[in-house]
Short mmCIF file of C-alpha atoms in Angstrom, two decimals:
data_model
loop_
_atom_site.label_atom_id
_atom_site.label_comp_id
_atom_site.label_asym_id
_atom_site.label_seq_id
_atom_site.Cartn_x
_atom_site.Cartn_y
_atom_site.Cartn_z
CA UNK A 1011 -12.84 -25.34 20.43
CA UNK A 1012 -12.28 -26.65 16.91
CA UNK A 1013 -11.83 -24.67 13.69
CA UNK A 1014 -15.30 -25.76 12.56
CA UNK A 1015 -16.80 -24.42 15.80
CA UNK A 1016 -15.07 -21.09 15.29
CA UNK A 1017 -16.25 -21.03 11.69
CA UNK A 1018 -19.83 -21.45 12.86
CA UNK A 1019 -19.49 -18.12 14.64
CA UNK A 1020 -18.43 -16.18 11.53
CA UNK A 1021 -20.91 -14.04 9.63
CA UNK A 1022 -21.02 -10.90 7.47
CA UNK A 1023 -22.39 -7.96 9.43
CA UNK A 1024 -24.56 -5.16 8.06
CA UNK A 1025 -21.43 -3.34 6.84
CA UNK A 1026 -20.42 -6.36 4.76
CA UNK A 1027 -17.48 -7.28 7.00
CA UNK A 1028 -16.70 -10.80 8.22
CA UNK A 1029 -17.03 -10.84 12.01
CA UNK A 1030 -17.94 -13.09 14.95
CA UNK A 1031 -14.41 -14.16 15.94
CA UNK A 1032 -11.96 -12.23 18.12
CA UNK A 1033 -8.13 -12.54 18.00
CA UNK A 1034 -7.85 -14.80 21.04
CA UNK A 1035 -5.07 -17.29 21.77
CA UNK A 1036 -7.37 -19.97 20.39
CA UNK A 1037 -7.74 -18.02 17.15
CA UNK A 1038 -3.95 -17.68 16.91
CA UNK A 1039 -3.49 -21.44 17.30
CA UNK A 1040 -6.12 -22.23 14.65
CA UNK A 1041 -4.74 -19.73 12.13
CA UNK A 1042 -1.22 -21.09 12.52
CA UNK A 1043 -2.41 -24.70 12.34
CA UNK A 1044 -4.41 -24.08 9.17
CA UNK A 1045 -1.56 -22.12 7.59
CA UNK A 1046 0.79 -25.03 8.24
CA UNK A 1047 -1.70 -27.48 6.72
CA UNK A 1048 -1.89 -25.40 3.54
CA UNK A 1049 1.84 -24.63 3.50
CA UNK A 1050 0.73 -21.02 3.38
CA UNK A 1051 2.66 -17.82 4.01
CA UNK A 1052 0.63 -15.02 5.57
CA UNK A 1053 1.43 -11.49 4.40
CA UNK A 1054 0.03 -8.38 6.06
CA UNK A 1055 0.19 -4.83 4.82
CA UNK A 1056 1.28 -2.06 7.19
CA UNK A 1057 -2.27 -0.65 7.19
CA UNK A 1058 -3.93 -3.81 8.50
CA UNK A 1059 -5.42 -4.27 11.97
CA UNK A 1060 -2.73 -4.84 14.65
CA UNK A 1061 -3.90 -8.44 15.27
CA UNK A 1062 -3.50 -9.25 11.59
CA UNK A 1063 -0.05 -7.67 11.47
CA UNK A 1064 1.03 -9.56 14.57
CA UNK A 1065 0.06 -13.01 13.28
CA UNK A 1066 1.53 -12.54 9.80
CA UNK A 1067 4.78 -14.16 8.70
CA UNK A 1068 5.79 -10.92 7.00
CA UNK A 1069 4.55 -7.34 7.37
CA UNK A 1070 5.36 -4.53 4.98
CA UNK A 1071 4.28 -2.79 1.80
CA UNK A 1072 2.64 -4.64 -1.04
CA UNK A 1073 5.52 -4.91 -3.51
CA UNK A 1074 8.08 -5.96 -0.93
CA UNK A 1075 5.67 -8.57 0.43
CA UNK A 1076 4.93 -9.95 -3.04
CA UNK A 1077 8.63 -10.30 -3.79
CA UNK A 1078 9.29 -12.03 -0.45
CA UNK A 1079 6.41 -14.44 -1.05
CA UNK A 1080 7.75 -15.33 -4.48
CA UNK A 1081 11.02 -16.45 -2.88
CA UNK A 1082 9.43 -18.68 -0.23
CA UNK A 1083 8.66 -22.38 -0.64
CA UNK A 1084 5.01 -21.79 0.29
CA UNK A 1085 2.34 -23.30 -1.93
CA UNK A 1086 -0.20 -20.67 -0.92
CA UNK A 1087 0.08 -16.93 -0.40
CA UNK A 1088 -2.52 -15.38 1.90
CA UNK A 1089 -2.41 -11.64 1.27
CA UNK A 1090 -3.95 -9.54 4.01
CA UNK A 1091 -4.38 -6.33 2.10
CA UNK A 1092 -6.54 -4.94 -0.68
CA UNK A 1093 -7.30 -6.70 -3.95
CA UNK A 1094 -4.68 -5.13 -6.25
CA UNK A 1095 -1.98 -6.23 -3.80
CA UNK A 1096 -3.07 -9.85 -4.03
CA UNK A 1097 -3.08 -9.48 -7.83
CA UNK A 1098 0.52 -8.26 -7.71
CA UNK A 1099 1.47 -11.32 -5.66
CA UNK A 1100 -0.18 -13.54 -8.27
CA UNK A 1101 1.63 -11.73 -11.09
CA UNK A 1102 4.98 -12.40 -9.41
CA UNK A 1103 4.06 -15.94 -8.29
CA UNK A 1104 1.94 -17.36 -11.13
CA UNK A 1105 2.39 -20.97 -9.98
CA UNK A 1106 1.22 -20.35 -6.41
CA UNK A 1107 -2.30 -20.18 -5.07
CA UNK A 1108 -3.06 -16.63 -3.91
CA UNK A 1109 -5.87 -16.01 -1.43
CA UNK A 1110 -7.24 -12.75 -0.06
CA UNK A 1111 -9.36 -13.01 3.09
CA UNK A 1112 -12.06 -10.82 1.55
CA UNK A 1113 -12.29 -10.26 -2.20
CA UNK A 1114 -14.47 -7.22 -1.57
CA UNK A 1115 -11.51 -5.35 -0.08
CA UNK A 1116 -10.98 -2.89 -2.90
CA UNK A 1117 -9.01 0.34 -3.26
CA UNK A 1118 -10.28 3.80 -4.15
CA UNK A 1119 -6.92 4.72 -5.69
CA UNK A 1120 -6.69 1.62 -7.90
CA UNK A 1121 -10.33 2.13 -8.90
CA UNK A 1122 -9.68 5.73 -9.93
CA UNK A 1123 -8.03 4.58 -13.19
CA UNK A 1124 -9.51 1.67 -15.12
CA UNK A 1125 -7.90 -0.19 -18.00
CA UNK A 1126 -10.51 1.28 -20.35
CA UNK A 1127 -9.72 4.82 -19.22
CA UNK A 1128 -5.99 4.22 -19.58
CA UNK A 1129 -6.46 2.83 -23.09
CA UNK A 1130 -8.38 5.97 -24.08
CA UNK A 1131 -5.72 8.20 -22.49
CA UNK A 1132 -2.99 6.37 -24.40
CA UNK A 1133 -4.91 6.84 -27.65
CA UNK A 1134 -4.89 10.59 -27.02
CA UNK A 1135 -1.11 10.52 -26.52
CA UNK A 1136 0.14 7.72 -28.82
CA UNK A 1137 3.83 8.56 -28.43
CA UNK A 1138 3.80 8.76 -24.64
CA UNK A 1139 5.19 6.22 -22.18
CA UNK A 1140 2.94 5.08 -19.35
CA UNK A 1141 4.33 5.11 -15.82
CA UNK A 1142 1.88 3.54 -13.38
CA UNK A 1143 2.03 3.50 -9.62
CA UNK A 1144 2.19 -0.05 -8.27
CA UNK A 1145 -1.17 0.70 -6.59
CA UNK A 1146 -3.14 -0.21 -9.70
CA UNK A 1147 -5.09 -3.19 -10.98
CA UNK A 1148 -3.42 -5.96 -12.95
CA UNK A 1149 -5.29 -4.79 -16.06
CA UNK A 1150 -3.78 -1.31 -15.76
CA UNK A 1151 -0.31 -2.72 -15.16
CA UNK A 1152 -0.81 -4.77 -18.33
CA UNK A 1153 -1.12 -1.51 -20.33
CA UNK A 1154 1.83 0.10 -18.57
CA UNK A 1155 5.39 0.57 -19.85
CA UNK A 1156 7.01 0.73 -16.43
CA UNK A 1157 5.64 0.63 -12.88
CA UNK A 1158 6.90 2.69 -9.97
CA UNK A 1159 6.53 2.91 -6.21
CA UNK A 1160 6.28 6.05 -4.11
CA UNK A 1161 9.92 5.65 -3.14
CA UNK A 1162 11.30 5.25 -6.68
CA UNK A 1163 8.80 7.19 -8.82
CA UNK A 1164 11.23 10.08 -9.26
CA UNK A 1165 14.09 7.74 -10.23
CA UNK A 1166 11.86 5.85 -12.68
CA UNK A 1167 10.83 9.04 -14.45
CA UNK A 1168 14.40 10.39 -14.44
CA UNK A 1169 15.54 7.18 -16.17
CA UNK A 1170 13.32 7.97 -19.17
CA UNK A 1171 14.45 10.33 -21.99
CA UNK A 1172 13.82 13.95 -21.02
CA UNK A 1173 12.01 14.66 -24.27
CA UNK A 1174 9.71 11.66 -23.77
CA UNK A 1175 6.08 12.51 -23.04
CA UNK A 1176 4.85 10.61 -19.97
CA UNK A 1177 1.43 9.59 -18.75
CA UNK A 1178 1.63 9.20 -14.97
CA UNK A 1179 -1.20 7.65 -13.00
CA UNK A 1180 -3.27 7.25 -11.08
CA UNK A 1181 -2.27 9.27 -8.01
CA UNK A 1182 -2.33 13.02 -8.58
CA UNK A 1183 -0.41 13.83 -5.40
CA UNK A 1184 2.44 11.44 -6.18
CA UNK A 1185 2.39 12.78 -9.75
CA UNK A 1186 2.73 16.34 -8.45
CA UNK A 1187 5.66 15.21 -6.29
CA UNK A 1188 7.36 13.67 -9.36
CA UNK A 1189 6.80 16.81 -11.42
CA UNK A 1190 8.23 18.96 -8.63
CA UNK A 1191 11.30 16.76 -8.12
CA UNK A 1192 12.12 16.23 -11.81
CA UNK A 1193 11.22 19.70 -13.06
CA UNK A 1194 9.68 18.14 -16.18
CA UNK A 1195 6.70 19.78 -17.85
CA UNK A 1196 5.92 16.90 -20.22
CA UNK A 1197 4.31 14.71 -17.56
CA UNK A 1198 0.55 14.32 -17.80
CA UNK A 1199 -0.90 13.31 -14.42
CA UNK A 1200 -4.15 11.41 -13.96
CA UNK A 1201 -6.51 13.03 -11.44
CA UNK A 1202 -6.86 10.00 -9.16
CA UNK A 1203 -6.40 9.68 -5.44
CA UNK A 1204 -6.61 7.46 -2.39
CA UNK A 1205 -9.59 8.92 -0.54
CA UNK A 1206 -7.93 8.23 2.82
CA UNK A 1207 -4.64 9.93 1.98
CA UNK A 1208 -6.39 12.78 0.18
CA UNK A 1209 -8.31 13.43 3.39
CA UNK A 1210 -5.12 14.09 5.33
CA UNK A 1211 -5.28 17.79 4.64
CA UNK A 1212 -2.95 20.74 4.90
CA UNK A 1213 -5.19 22.19 7.62
CA UNK A 1214 -4.76 19.03 9.72
CA UNK A 1215 -1.01 19.17 9.26
CA UNK A 1216 -0.86 22.88 10.16
CA UNK A 1217 -2.78 22.26 13.38
CA UNK A 1218 -0.56 19.35 14.43
CA UNK A 1219 2.62 21.30 13.65
CA UNK A 1220 1.39 24.17 15.83
CA UNK A 1221 0.67 21.76 18.69
CA UNK A 1222 3.99 19.89 18.28
CA UNK A 1223 6.51 22.48 17.04
CA UNK A 1224 9.55 20.27 17.67
CA UNK A 1225 8.23 17.18 15.90
CA UNK A 1226 9.59 15.59 12.75
CA UNK A 1227 7.15 14.99 9.89
CA UNK A 1228 6.79 11.65 8.08
CA UNK A 1229 4.71 12.44 4.99
CA UNK A 1230 3.48 9.91 2.45
CA UNK A 1231 3.54 11.43 -1.08
CA UNK A 1232 -0.07 10.30 -1.65
CA UNK A 1233 -1.30 12.67 1.06
CA UNK A 1234 -3.29 15.77 0.37
CA UNK A 1235 -1.00 17.60 2.81
CA UNK A 1236 2.21 16.84 0.86
CA UNK A 1237 2.29 20.25 -0.81
CA UNK A 1238 1.51 21.90 2.53
CA UNK A 1239 4.50 20.15 4.10
CA UNK A 1240 6.77 21.52 1.38
CA UNK A 1241 5.24 24.98 1.87
CA UNK A 1242 5.78 24.89 5.65
CA UNK A 1243 9.41 23.95 5.09
CA UNK A 1244 9.84 26.71 2.51
CA UNK A 1245 8.34 29.27 4.86
CA UNK A 1246 10.62 28.14 7.67
CA UNK A 1247 7.73 27.03 9.87
CA UNK A 1248 9.30 23.58 9.97
CA UNK A 1249 13.05 23.10 9.30
CA UNK A 1250 13.55 21.41 5.94
CA UNK A 1251 15.57 18.58 7.50
CA UNK A 1252 12.56 17.61 9.64
CA UNK A 1253 10.22 17.08 6.68
CA UNK A 1254 10.58 13.54 5.33
CA UNK A 1255 8.65 12.45 2.22
CA UNK A 1256 8.59 8.67 2.63
CA UNK A 1257 7.01 5.48 1.36
CA UNK A 1258 5.60 3.14 3.98
CA UNK A 1259 8.75 0.99 3.87
CA UNK A 1260 10.98 4.03 4.24
CA UNK A 1261 8.94 5.22 7.22
CA UNK A 1262 9.87 2.11 9.17
CA UNK A 1263 13.56 2.48 8.33
CA UNK A 1264 13.50 6.14 9.33
CA UNK A 1265 11.53 5.38 12.51
CA UNK A 1266 14.14 2.89 13.69
CA UNK A 1267 16.92 5.47 13.59
CA UNK A 1268 15.20 8.71 14.57
CA UNK A 1269 16.17 10.40 17.83
CA UNK A 1270 13.22 12.78 17.85
CA UNK A 1271 10.85 12.47 20.79
CA UNK A 1272 7.75 13.10 18.64
CA UNK A 1273 6.99 12.31 15.01
CA UNK A 1274 3.85 13.36 13.17
CA UNK A 1275 2.81 10.72 10.64
CA UNK A 1276 0.74 11.48 7.55
CA UNK A 1277 -0.52 8.19 6.19
CA UNK A 1278 -3.15 5.56 7.04
CA UNK A 1279 -3.32 5.07 10.82
CA UNK A 1280 -2.52 1.34 10.69
CA UNK A 1281 1.06 2.37 10.00
CA UNK A 1282 1.48 3.54 13.60
CA UNK A 1283 1.57 -0.06 14.88
CA UNK A 1284 4.77 -0.91 13.02
CA UNK A 1285 6.38 2.47 13.69
CA UNK A 1286 5.82 2.11 17.43
CA UNK A 1287 7.28 -1.39 17.36
CA UNK A 1288 10.30 -0.11 15.41
CA UNK A 1289 11.05 2.55 18.02
CA UNK A 1290 9.00 2.40 21.25
CA UNK A 1291 10.80 5.43 22.69
CA UNK A 1292 9.26 7.78 20.12
CA UNK A 1293 5.77 9.26 20.32
CA UNK A 1294 4.36 8.63 16.83
CA UNK A 1295 1.13 10.54 16.29
CA UNK A 1296 -1.21 10.59 13.31
CA UNK A 1297 -1.68 13.88 11.51
CA UNK A 1298 -5.29 12.76 11.09
CA UNK A 1299 -6.35 10.00 13.47
CA UNK A 1300 -9.50 9.35 11.41
CA UNK A 1301 -7.46 8.34 8.35
CA UNK A 1302 -8.41 4.66 8.44
CA UNK A 1303 -8.99 2.71 5.22
CA UNK A 1304 -12.27 0.79 5.49
CA UNK A 1305 -11.09 -1.65 2.80
CA UNK A 1306 -7.93 -2.57 4.72
CA UNK A 1307 -10.02 -3.08 7.84
CA UNK A 1308 -12.20 -5.64 6.02
CA UNK A 1309 -9.38 -8.13 6.64
CA UNK A 1310 -10.59 -9.11 10.08
CA UNK A 1311 -9.62 -12.06 12.31
CA UNK A 1312 -12.83 -13.76 11.15
CA UNK A 1313 -12.01 -13.17 7.49
CA UNK A 1314 -8.49 -14.58 7.86
CA UNK A 1315 -9.70 -17.70 9.67
CA UNK A 1316 -12.40 -18.29 7.05
CA UNK A 1317 -9.86 -17.80 4.26
CA UNK A 1318 -7.51 -20.46 5.61
CA UNK A 1319 -10.27 -22.89 6.55
CA UNK A 1320 -12.18 -22.91 3.27
CA UNK A 1321 -9.62 -21.57 0.78
CA UNK A 1322 -11.45 -18.33 0.00
CA UNK A 1323 -11.09 -15.99 -1.77
CA UNK A 1324 -8.75 -17.08 -4.59
CA UNK A 1325 -7.23 -14.38 -6.80
CA UNK A 1326 -6.49 -15.07 -10.46
CA UNK A 1327 -5.03 -12.96 -13.28
CA UNK A 1328 -5.43 -13.83 -16.95
CA UNK A 1329 -2.15 -15.09 -18.36
CA UNK A 1330 -1.70 -12.47 -21.10
CA UNK A 1331 -2.42 -9.69 -18.60
CA UNK A 1332 -0.06 -11.19 -16.03
CA UNK A 1333 2.78 -11.45 -18.58
CA UNK A 1334 2.44 -7.80 -19.64
CA UNK A 1335 2.07 -6.61 -16.05
CA UNK A 1336 5.10 -8.61 -14.94
CA UNK A 1337 7.18 -6.95 -17.65
CA UNK A 1338 6.16 -3.50 -16.37
CA UNK A 1339 7.25 -4.46 -12.84
CA UNK A 1340 10.49 -6.05 -14.07
CA UNK A 1341 11.37 -2.92 -16.08
CA UNK A 1342 11.06 -0.93 -12.86
CA UNK A 1343 13.31 -3.37 -10.99
CA UNK A 1344 15.87 -3.26 -13.82
CA UNK A 1345 16.28 0.51 -13.36
CA UNK A 1346 18.20 -0.26 -10.19
CA UNK A 1347 16.19 1.23 -7.37
CA UNK A 1348 13.28 -1.20 -7.09
CA UNK A 1349 11.86 0.83 -4.25
CA UNK A 1350 10.26 -0.22 -1.02
CA UNK A 1351 6.72 -0.20 -2.27
CA UNK A 1352 3.81 2.13 -1.92
#
């Protein structure tokens, strides 16, 4: 079957998702053939469907992937993730074509702080520095002094003068983590959130801990249960050394070396695929097995094939925005710990 025949089977379903093609061996051959024709590198975020992760050239978090892509000799970057991630790739690779398999794959966290809202917030605090999580739009990064990731947010804030007022956004749970770790009271935190991570609640964590009392905890700082994890450790319910606050990249590193038989994972469920590959001997279980991002899952086998076949959807960033956003990312990298992404 030819690529055109497969393309004829693709359609948007009632949920607005490209479908009609399954990840068969034939699909694998066509995706790889088309990628070679375009001299394209395929990147897949840790939260993507397993089939998308397995066919990608690189799998990881958005910042790490964007930096890897910038160093390749590929002409085209195909970013299997949500839209702000593809924007970040374009910011770091302005001379390359960047495609996302579905431009409608948005992000509730990135959407929780717009450039207009940030501009108004800055006007209210004219002397403050803006620290923005990498999980933001290009327009927000363009108004940012320095970006951060979940793994280096504390280090980024610590690198700034202690008397300096800081606007931290958009994730309120990561902001609370930074406040707690730095002990600073001059950090204003935007009340944004990833709806998937926010839904991983303290009650869910408590239940899983009761059912698996010997398990380690891998907790993403964006999660609504992050404070509960700290509380459980403080109360002695879970030994402190078994509670790990980790970015997605750090989770994989920690998974590879853990000797625990069971690990409870608080992040989007797509992460389990890479963790299980990193250490098949460990039973990795989701704190909330319904914590699936519908936007990440819009990058289907059909969407990826369509993207490579017809060159859709291209991601662009206005030059002046890209320059300012790149400076915010480079300032973060210059601090020393560039982090492992979101």
